[in-house]
Coordinates of C-alpha atoms in Angstrom, one line a residue:
M1 CA 76.4 149.3 80.1
S2 CA 75.0 146.1 81.6
S3 CA 76.6 144.5 84.7
P4 CA 78.6 141.2 84.5
D5 CA 76.5 138.2 85.4
T6 CA 77.4 135.3 87.6
R7 CA 78.5 132.9 84.9
E8 CA 80.9 135.5 83.4
L9 CA 82.5 136.0 86.8
E10 CA 82.7 132.3 87.5
A11 CA 84.4 131.8 84.1
F12 CA 86.9 134.5 84.8
L13 CA 87.8 133.1 88.3
A14 CA 88.2 129.6 86.9
L15 CA 90.4 130.8 84.1
A16 CA 92.4 133.0 86.5
E17 CA 93.1 130.0 88.7
E18 CA 93.6 127.3 86.1
R19 CA 95.4 129.5 83.5
H20 CA 94.0 127.2 80.8
F21 CA 90.8 127.5 78.9
G22 CA 90.3 123.8 78.6
R23 CA 90.8 123.1 82.3
A24 CA 88.6 126.1 83.2
G25 CA 85.8 124.6 81.0
E26 CA 86.2 121.2 82.7
R27 CA 86.0 122.8 86.1
L28 CA 82.7 124.5 85.2
Y29 CA 81.4 121.6 83.0
V30 CA 81.2 123.8 79.9
S31 CA 83.2 123.8 76.6
Q32 CA 86.4 125.7 76.1
S33 CA 84.6 127.9 73.5
R34 CA 82.0 128.8 76.1
I35 CA 84.7 130.0 78.5
S36 CA 86.1 132.2 75.7
Q37 CA 82.6 133.5 75.0
L38 CA 81.9 134.4 78.6
L39 CA 85.3 136.1 79.0
R40 CA 84.8 138.2 75.9
S41 CA 81.4 139.3 77.2
L42 CA 82.9 140.2 80.6
E43 CA 85.8 142.2 78.9
S44 CA 83.2 144.0 76.8
K45 CA 81.2 145.0 79.8
I46 CA 84.3 146.2 81.7
G47 CA 85.8 147.9 78.7
A48 CA 89.3 146.4 78.8
R49 CA 91.2 143.2 78.3
L50 CA 91.6 141.0 81.4
V51 CA 93.5 138.1 79.9
E52 CA 96.5 137.9 77.5
R53 CA 96.3 134.8 75.4
T54 CA 99.3 133.2 73.8
S55 CA 99.8 129.8 72.1
R56 CA 101.4 128.4 75.3
R57 CA 99.8 130.1 78.3
V58 CA 97.1 132.3 79.7
R59 CA 98.2 135.4 81.7
L60 CA 96.2 138.0 83.5
T61 CA 96.6 141.7 82.5
P62 CA 97.3 144.1 85.4
L63 CA 93.6 144.9 85.3
G64 CA 92.8 141.2 85.4
E65 CA 95.0 140.8 88.5
Q66 CA 93.3 143.7 90.2
L67 CA 89.9 142.2 89.4
L68 CA 90.9 138.8 90.7
A69 CA 92.3 140.2 94.0
G70 CA 89.0 142.0 94.7
L71 CA 86.6 139.5 93.2
R72 CA 87.8 136.2 94.7
P73 CA 87.1 137.0 98.4
A74 CA 83.8 138.8 97.6
F75 CA 82.6 136.0 95.4
D76 CA 83.5 133.4 98.0
A77 CA 81.7 135.4 100.6
I78 CA 78.5 135.5 98.5
V79 CA 78.6 131.7 97.8
E80 CA 79.3 130.9 101.5
T81 CA 76.4 133.2 102.6
I82 CA 74.0 131.5 100.1
D83 CA 75.1 128.1 101.3
E84 CA 74.7 129.1 105.0
V85 CA 71.2 130.5 104.4
R86 CA 70.3 127.4 102.4
D87 CA 71.6 125.1 105.1
V88 CA 69.8 127.0 107.8
A89 CA 66.6 126.7 105.8
R90 CA 67.0 123.0 105.2
G91 CA 68.8 122.2 108.5
V92 CA 72.0 120.1 108.2
G93 CA 70.4 117.8 105.7
G94 CA 71.2 116.4 102.3
L95 CA 74.2 114.2 101.7
L96 CA 77.7 114.3 103.2
R97 CA 80.3 112.4 101.2
I98 CA 83.2 111.4 103.5
G99 CA 86.4 110.1 101.8
F100 CA 89.0 108.0 103.6
Q101 CA 92.3 106.3 102.7
G102 CA 92.8 102.6 103.5
A103 CA 90.5 101.7 106.3
A104 CA 88.2 104.0 108.2
N105 CA 89.4 103.6 111.8
D106 CA 87.2 103.5 114.9
Q107 CA 87.4 107.2 115.6
V108 CA 86.1 108.0 112.1
M109 CA 83.3 105.5 112.3
N110 CA 82.3 106.8 115.8
A111 CA 82.3 110.3 114.5
I112 CA 80.0 109.2 111.6
A113 CA 77.7 107.6 114.1
L114 CA 77.7 110.7 116.3
F115 CA 77.0 112.9 113.3
Q116 CA 74.1 110.8 112.1
N117 CA 72.7 110.8 115.7
R118 CA 72.9 114.6 115.8
Y119 CA 71.6 115.1 112.3
P120 CA 69.4 112.2 111.2
E121 CA 68.1 114.2 108.3
C122 CA 71.6 114.2 106.7
A123 CA 72.7 111.0 104.9
T124 CA 76.4 110.0 104.9
E125 CA 78.2 108.3 102.1
I126 CA 81.6 106.7 102.9
V127 CA 84.0 106.7 99.9
E128 CA 87.4 105.1 99.7
I129 CA 89.9 107.5 98.0
P130 CA 93.1 106.4 96.2
F131 CA 96.2 106.0 98.3
S132 CA 98.1 107.6 95.4
D133 CA 95.8 110.6 95.1
P134 CA 94.8 111.7 98.7
F135 CA 93.7 115.3 97.8
G136 CA 92.3 114.9 94.2
P137 CA 88.8 113.7 95.2
V138 CA 88.4 116.8 97.4
H139 CA 89.7 119.1 94.7
R140 CA 87.4 117.5 92.1
R141 CA 84.4 117.6 94.5
E142 CA 84.0 113.9 94.4
V143 CA 83.8 114.0 98.3
D144 CA 82.8 116.9 100.6
T145 CA 85.5 116.1 103.2
A146 CA 88.2 113.5 103.5
V147 CA 90.3 111.8 106.2
V148 CA 93.9 111.6 104.9
L149 CA 97.4 110.9 106.1
M150 CA 99.4 113.8 107.2
P151 CA 101.2 116.0 106.1
V152 CA 98.8 118.4 104.3
R153 CA 100.3 121.5 102.7
E154 CA 97.6 122.3 100.0
S155 CA 96.8 126.0 100.1
D156 CA 93.2 125.5 99.0
L157 CA 92.4 122.9 101.6
V158 CA 91.3 123.6 105.2
L159 CA 93.2 121.5 107.7
G160 CA 90.6 120.4 110.3
Q161 CA 90.9 118.0 113.1
V162 CA 94.3 116.2 113.4
F163 CA 94.0 113.0 115.3
S164 CA 94.9 109.3 115.6
K165 CA 98.6 109.7 116.6
Q166 CA 100.3 106.3 116.0
P167 CA 103.8 105.0 116.0
Q168 CA 105.3 103.7 112.8
S169 CA 106.3 100.2 111.8
L170 CA 108.1 98.7 108.8
A171 CA 106.4 96.0 106.8
V172 CA 108.8 93.4 105.5
A173 CA 108.6 90.0 104.0
A174 CA 108.8 87.2 106.6
R175 CA 112.1 86.0 105.0
H176 CA 113.6 89.5 105.1
P177 CA 116.5 89.8 107.7
F178 CA 114.7 92.7 109.4
A179 CA 111.8 90.3 110.2
K180 CA 113.8 88.8 113.1
R181 CA 114.4 92.2 114.7
D182 CA 112.4 93.3 117.8
V183 CA 112.7 97.0 116.8
L184 CA 114.2 99.0 114.0
D185 CA 115.7 102.5 113.9
A186 CA 115.1 105.0 111.1
E187 CA 118.8 104.7 110.2
D188 CA 118.2 101.0 109.3
L189 CA 116.1 102.2 106.4
A190 CA 119.3 102.9 104.5
A191 CA 119.8 99.1 104.2
C192 CA 116.4 98.3 102.5
S193 CA 114.4 99.5 99.5
L194 CA 111.2 101.4 100.4
I195 CA 108.1 100.9 98.2
G196 CA 106.9 104.3 97.2
V197 CA 103.7 106.0 96.0
H198 CA 103.1 107.1 92.4
G199 CA 100.2 109.0 90.9
A200 CA 98.9 112.5 91.6
A201 CA 100.0 112.8 95.3
P202 CA 102.4 115.8 95.7
A203 CA 106.1 115.0 96.2
Y204 CA 106.2 116.2 99.8
W205 CA 103.4 113.8 100.7
R206 CA 104.9 110.8 98.9
H207 CA 108.3 111.4 100.6
A208 CA 106.6 111.5 104.0
Q209 CA 105.1 108.0 103.4
A210 CA 108.4 106.7 101.8
P211 CA 111.3 108.8 103.0
V212 CA 114.2 109.2 100.5
V213 CA 116.8 109.9 103.2
T214 CA 117.2 108.9 106.9
P215 CA 117.1 111.5 109.6
Q216 CA 120.9 111.7 109.5
G217 CA 120.9 112.2 105.7
R218 CA 121.8 108.7 104.5
P219 CA 120.0 107.8 101.2
I220 CA 117.3 105.2 101.3
P221 CA 117.1 103.0 98.2
A222 CA 113.8 103.5 96.3
G223 CA 111.8 100.4 95.5
P224 CA 108.9 100.1 93.1
A225 CA 106.0 102.6 93.4
V226 CA 102.4 101.6 93.8
S227 CA 98.9 103.1 93.7
T228 CA 97.2 101.2 96.5
L229 CA 98.2 99.7 99.9
Q230 CA 97.2 96.3 98.7
E231 CA 99.6 96.5 95.8
G232 CA 102.4 97.6 98.2
L233 CA 101.8 94.8 100.6
A234 CA 101.8 92.3 97.7
L235 CA 105.2 93.6 96.8
V236 CA 106.4 93.4 100.4
Q237 CA 105.2 89.8 100.6
A238 CA 107.2 89.1 97.4
D239 CA 110.3 90.7 99.1
R240 CA 110.4 93.5 96.5
G241 CA 110.8 96.1 99.2
A242 CA 109.5 97.4 102.5
M243 CA 106.7 99.8 103.5
V244 CA 106.5 102.3 106.4
L245 CA 103.0 102.0 107.9
C246 CA 101.3 103.0 111.2
H247 CA 100.4 100.2 113.6
P248 CA 96.6 100.2 113.0
T249 CA 97.1 100.0 109.3
A250 CA 99.6 97.2 109.8
D251 CA 97.1 95.3 112.0
Y252 CA 94.2 95.8 109.5
Y253 CA 96.2 94.7 106.5
G254 CA 98.2 92.0 108.3
R255 CA 99.0 88.9 106.4
R256 CA 100.9 85.8 107.3
A257 CA 103.9 86.3 105.0
V258 CA 104.4 90.0 106.1
V259 CA 106.0 91.0 109.4
F260 CA 105.5 94.4 110.9
V261 CA 108.5 95.5 113.0
P262 CA 108.2 98.6 115.3
L263 CA 110.2 101.5 113.8
T264 CA 111.7 104.4 115.9
G265 CA 113.3 107.6 114.8
L266 CA 110.5 108.8 112.5
Q267 CA 107.7 111.2 113.3
D268 CA 104.5 109.5 114.4
S269 CA 101.7 109.0 111.9
F270 CA 98.6 111.3 112.1
L271 CA 95.3 111.5 110.3
A272 CA 93.6 114.8 109.4
L273 CA 90.2 115.9 108.2
V274 CA 90.4 118.2 105.2
W275 CA 87.9 120.0 102.9
H276 CA 88.1 122.6 100.2
R277 CA 88.1 126.1 101.5
H278 CA 85.7 127.3 98.7
H279 CA 83.2 124.4 99.3
E280 CA 82.8 124.5 103.0
T281 CA 79.2 123.9 104.2
A282 CA 77.3 123.5 107.4
R283 CA 77.5 119.7 106.9
T284 CA 81.3 119.7 106.7
R285 CA 81.5 121.9 109.8
A286 CA 79.1 119.7 111.7
F287 CA 81.1 116.6 110.9
S288 CA 84.3 118.3 111.9
Q289 CA 82.7 119.1 115.2
A290 CA 81.6 115.5 115.6
L291 CA 85.1 114.2 114.9
A292 CA 86.6 116.7 117.3
A293 CA 84.3 115.5 120.0
V294 CA 85.2 111.8 119.4
A295 CA 89.0 112.6 119.2
D296 CA 88.8 114.6 122.5
A297 CA 87.0 111.7 124.2
A298 CA 89.7 109.3 123.0
E299 CA 92.6 111.3 124.6

């Protein structure tokens, strides 16, 4: 009996994690029928069914669960070893795609400059990622690593350097009553509508950017939801709601008809570098080290 080949194992892992033939095919850039074909071939070589198929869902058999538990770490180790050997052979070269939300701040730009100075053979590409989908580009491998707003609770992402601690402010229209205040408390948020974030961002992340209750549990009215910071600030300017933003973002996107009032009682804002745990390379590790060096120097 022949041994399973790499494509069969990749198809099984993708199907085991996606629990959907179509999504597994999209992940590996093959058709749904090709995933089915590879799975049948693998099951034939093993001699037992690994997946139970129904009209609504895909479920692993006990043998499939056993295979997944042993295969995933072993497969990842093989891929990581190959990547490491390839990177050593090439040096830290190729292309590193760095995603960021909003505006890349000075620490990020300084880290990029340091990285390029250390590894001139590696090109960098800076990619703006959607405010409403902070983790999607990393999951879809559109970027190799990304600088995103905290919090990060995604199990398949590595949380790297956390940096850029900043106090919060509330963006309001110049004619809003809060615009005349010198400072606001988080409990004041119960008296205004907060513009939220819609899209693919997980609920915990959206609620961190636009809380639904004050620290004392008072409900905060929900305003309209947006996909970009620019959309949100346009609604703020029209007095359709307020936005919680860190001070550097407020300074960068400042506009005459919007006032940014210091806000106390909420956790400070932090940025974090993240990357997918299954797609880590020498390039991502080297950039993480560069960012850590810049962040340490800034403290």
